[in-house]
Structure formats: structure tokens, C-alpha cells
Amino acid sequence: MYFADENTLGLGKLLRRSGRDDVVYPGHPSLPEVPLGTLDLDWMPVIAARDLVVVTRDKRIRTRPAELLAYREFGIRSVWIGAKRDLGPHEQLELFLRHETRLQREMVKRGPGPWALALGEAGVRPLRLADG
């Protein structure tokens, strides 16, 4: 269900260690086509084909022209984890778990991509994809 990119690698690993099997990340054995160091534009079609939701801290991924084009072309769905301060992996985990039910409702409501959501202390809100 989720792909934790390299910006949220620690979160992805913590979720897996907690027993979750619905999270993969670059370098995970279940995702051999996305080794560590894979560029965004190279993993985006793979993740879209697997129908995974990207979990990231890279706010600009949805505004750079090439990535924005890939968002639209592949129907990327993403959740940006952010707060007023930089969060470490354990804080990201706590935030993610606290709001995951609401996040899942939003994912169902929004359906196929492209779309982007922000996950912060106050909960989940939509993010606008830049015009491209």
C-alpha cells in the first residue's frame, strides 16, 4: 500500500519492524527494481504500476516540472509528512500512526491519482499540484 521514499526511509523501516507488511522502500527485497539511490523519475512508474502511495518529506517533488509531468502521466498518489520542525523517524512514525485512519479515508475518497496530501500535527489536508 505504501512506498516510503529515501526521504522517509527510516519511517518505512520502522513500520516494517513493527510487523507491517504493507510498506516497501528503496532497497527492500520485495522491491528489487528500486535499489537505494534510484532517482525519483526512475522509481515513479514502478511505484505507480504497483499501485502504491508514496510517503515522502520531499515537498518539491510535486512542483518540479519533470516530476510533475510524471505525477500526471503515472497517476502518482503521495503523502507529504511535514511539521513546523524537522521530524525524525520515530516522530514521523508517531504522526503517521496517529492520523493513518483519516489518511486512509482520504485515500479512498480521492481515488486514482494524481493527488498529494499533507500529513501534519493537525491531521491530513490536500496539497495542490502545481500547474504544469
Tab-separated table of C-alpha atoms in Angstrom:
chain	number	residue	atom	x	y	z
A	1	MET	CA	0.000	0.000	0.000
A	2	TYR	CA	2.847	2.468	0.831
A	3	PHE	CA	6.243	3.312	-0.650
A	4	ALA	CA	8.498	5.249	1.729
A	5	ASP	CA	10.980	7.089	-0.480
A	6	GLU	CA	14.567	7.751	0.609
A	7	ASN	CA	13.460	10.892	2.460
A	8	THR	CA	11.318	8.696	4.749
A	9	LEU	CA	13.458	5.564	4.673
A	10	GLY	CA	13.675	5.456	8.478
A	11	LEU	CA	9.886	5.593	8.758
A	12	GLY	CA	9.499	2.766	6.244
A	13	LYS	CA	11.952	0.582	8.126
A	14	LEU	CA	10.278	1.306	11.477
A	15	LEU	CA	6.880	0.370	10.042
A	16	ARG	CA	8.291	-2.915	8.716
A	17	ARG	CA	9.992	-3.684	12.040
A	18	SER	CA	6.674	-3.143	13.797
A	19	GLY	CA	5.244	-6.028	11.761
A	20	ARG	CA	3.665	-4.129	8.877
A	21	ASP	CA	3.899	-5.831	5.505
A	22	ASP	CA	2.186	-3.044	3.551
A	23	VAL	CA	5.257	-0.800	3.303
A	24	VAL	CA	8.252	-1.024	0.977
A	25	TYR	CA	11.165	1.343	0.414
A	26	PRO	CA	14.238	1.643	-1.816
A	27	GLY	CA	16.465	-1.353	-1.246
A	28	HIS	CA	13.687	-3.537	0.191
A	29	PRO	CA	13.928	-7.178	-1.008
A	30	SER	CA	10.289	-7.058	-2.203
A	31	LEU	CA	11.168	-4.126	-4.465
A	32	PRO	CA	14.327	-5.175	-6.344
A	33	GLU	CA	13.661	-2.779	-9.214
A	34	VAL	CA	14.124	0.197	-6.838
A	35	PRO	CA	17.557	-0.062	-5.168
A	36	LEU	CA	18.847	2.658	-2.866
A	37	GLY	CA	19.853	5.687	-4.893
A	38	THR	CA	17.166	5.268	-7.568
A	39	LEU	CA	16.182	8.651	-8.976
A	40	ASP	CA	12.600	9.857	-8.460
A	41	LEU	CA	11.817	9.746	-12.170
A	42	ASP	CA	13.008	6.136	-12.318
A	43	TRP	CA	11.007	4.818	-9.354
A	44	MET	CA	7.798	6.747	-10.078
A	45	PRO	CA	6.497	4.461	-12.878
A	46	VAL	CA	7.377	1.346	-10.842
A	47	ILE	CA	5.533	2.605	-7.769
A	48	ALA	CA	2.527	3.699	-9.830
A	49	ALA	CA	2.367	0.294	-11.556
A	50	ARG	CA	2.335	-1.371	-8.132
A	51	ASP	CA	-0.483	0.981	-7.050
A	52	LEU	CA	1.485	2.222	-4.041
A	53	VAL	CA	1.063	5.545	-2.251
A	54	VAL	CA	4.322	7.475	-1.894
A	55	VAL	CA	5.217	8.677	1.603
A	56	THR	CA	7.801	11.447	1.420
A	57	ARG	CA	9.268	14.525	3.060
A	58	ASP	CA	10.306	15.991	-0.309
A	59	LYS	CA	7.809	18.828	-0.685
A	60	ARG	CA	9.232	19.899	-4.045
A	61	ILE	CA	8.697	16.536	-5.738
A	62	ARG	CA	5.209	17.666	-6.755
A	63	THR	CA	6.353	21.014	-8.206
A	64	ARG	CA	9.467	20.240	-10.277
A	65	PRO	CA	8.460	20.167	-13.958
A	66	ALA	CA	9.746	16.660	-14.761
A	67	GLU	CA	8.357	15.126	-11.556
A	68	LEU	CA	5.056	16.950	-12.014
A	69	LEU	CA	4.757	15.516	-15.503
A	70	ALA	CA	5.432	12.035	-14.064
A	71	TYR	CA	2.803	12.640	-11.353
A	72	ARG	CA	0.232	13.265	-14.046
A	73	GLU	CA	1.439	10.637	-16.518
A	74	PHE	CA	1.588	7.807	-13.965
A	75	GLY	CA	-1.172	8.955	-11.602
A	76	ILE	CA	1.152	9.243	-8.605
A	77	ARG	CA	-0.519	9.450	-5.206
A	78	SER	CA	1.569	10.868	-2.383
A	79	VAL	CA	1.548	11.864	1.255
A	80	TRP	CA	3.989	14.533	2.390
A	81	ILE	CA	4.919	14.248	6.056
A	82	GLY	CA	5.691	17.633	7.474
A	83	ALA	CA	5.558	19.776	10.551
A	84	LYS	CA	6.792	23.166	11.669
A	85	ARG	CA	10.030	21.446	12.661
A	86	ASP	CA	12.005	18.605	11.121
A	87	LEU	CA	10.777	15.244	12.420
A	88	GLY	CA	12.979	12.224	12.999
A	89	PRO	CA	11.839	8.720	12.006
A	90	HIS	CA	10.259	7.907	15.390
A	91	GLU	CA	8.321	11.190	15.376
A	92	GLN	CA	7.238	10.541	11.788
A	93	LEU	CA	6.043	7.098	12.855
A	94	GLU	CA	4.011	8.509	15.734
A	95	LEU	CA	2.450	11.143	13.456
A	96	PHE	CA	1.711	8.605	10.718
A	97	LEU	CA	0.065	6.128	13.092
A	98	ARG	CA	-1.937	8.838	14.866
A	99	HIS	CA	-3.530	10.006	11.601
A	100	GLU	CA	-3.497	6.825	9.494
A	101	THR	CA	-7.242	6.162	9.776
A	102	ARG	CA	-8.026	9.634	8.452
A	103	LEU	CA	-5.312	9.235	5.824
A	104	GLN	CA	-6.860	6.004	4.575
A	105	ARG	CA	-10.299	7.647	4.366
A	106	GLU	CA	-8.804	10.463	2.277
A	107	MET	CA	-7.053	7.966	0.006
A	108	VAL	CA	-10.340	6.156	-0.677
A	109	LYS	CA	-12.181	9.446	-1.181
A	110	ARG	CA	-9.602	10.736	-3.668
A	111	GLY	CA	-9.353	7.504	-5.644
A	112	PRO	CA	-6.931	7.242	-8.564
A	113	GLY	CA	-4.138	9.793	-8.829
A	114	PRO	CA	-2.621	12.120	-9.347
A	115	TRP	CA	-3.049	13.710	-5.958
A	116	ALA	CA	-0.983	14.796	-2.973
A	117	LEU	CA	-1.840	15.078	0.705
A	118	ALA	CA	-0.008	16.686	3.608
A	119	LEU	CA	0.172	14.883	6.932
A	120	GLY	CA	0.996	17.157	9.843
A	121	GLU	CA	0.291	17.671	13.527
A	122	ALA	CA	-3.250	18.879	12.750
A	123	GLY	CA	-4.087	15.910	10.530
A	124	VAL	CA	-4.456	15.418	6.789
A	125	ARG	CA	-5.078	18.089	4.173
A	126	PRO	CA	-4.914	18.200	0.371
A	127	LEU	CA	-1.894	19.676	-1.385
A	128	ARG	CA	-2.254	21.353	-4.732
A	129	LEU	CA	-0.201	20.002	-7.599
A	130	ALA	CA	1.448	22.870	-9.447
A	131	ASP	CA	0.091	23.704	-12.872
A	132	GLY	CA	2.189	22.050	-15.498
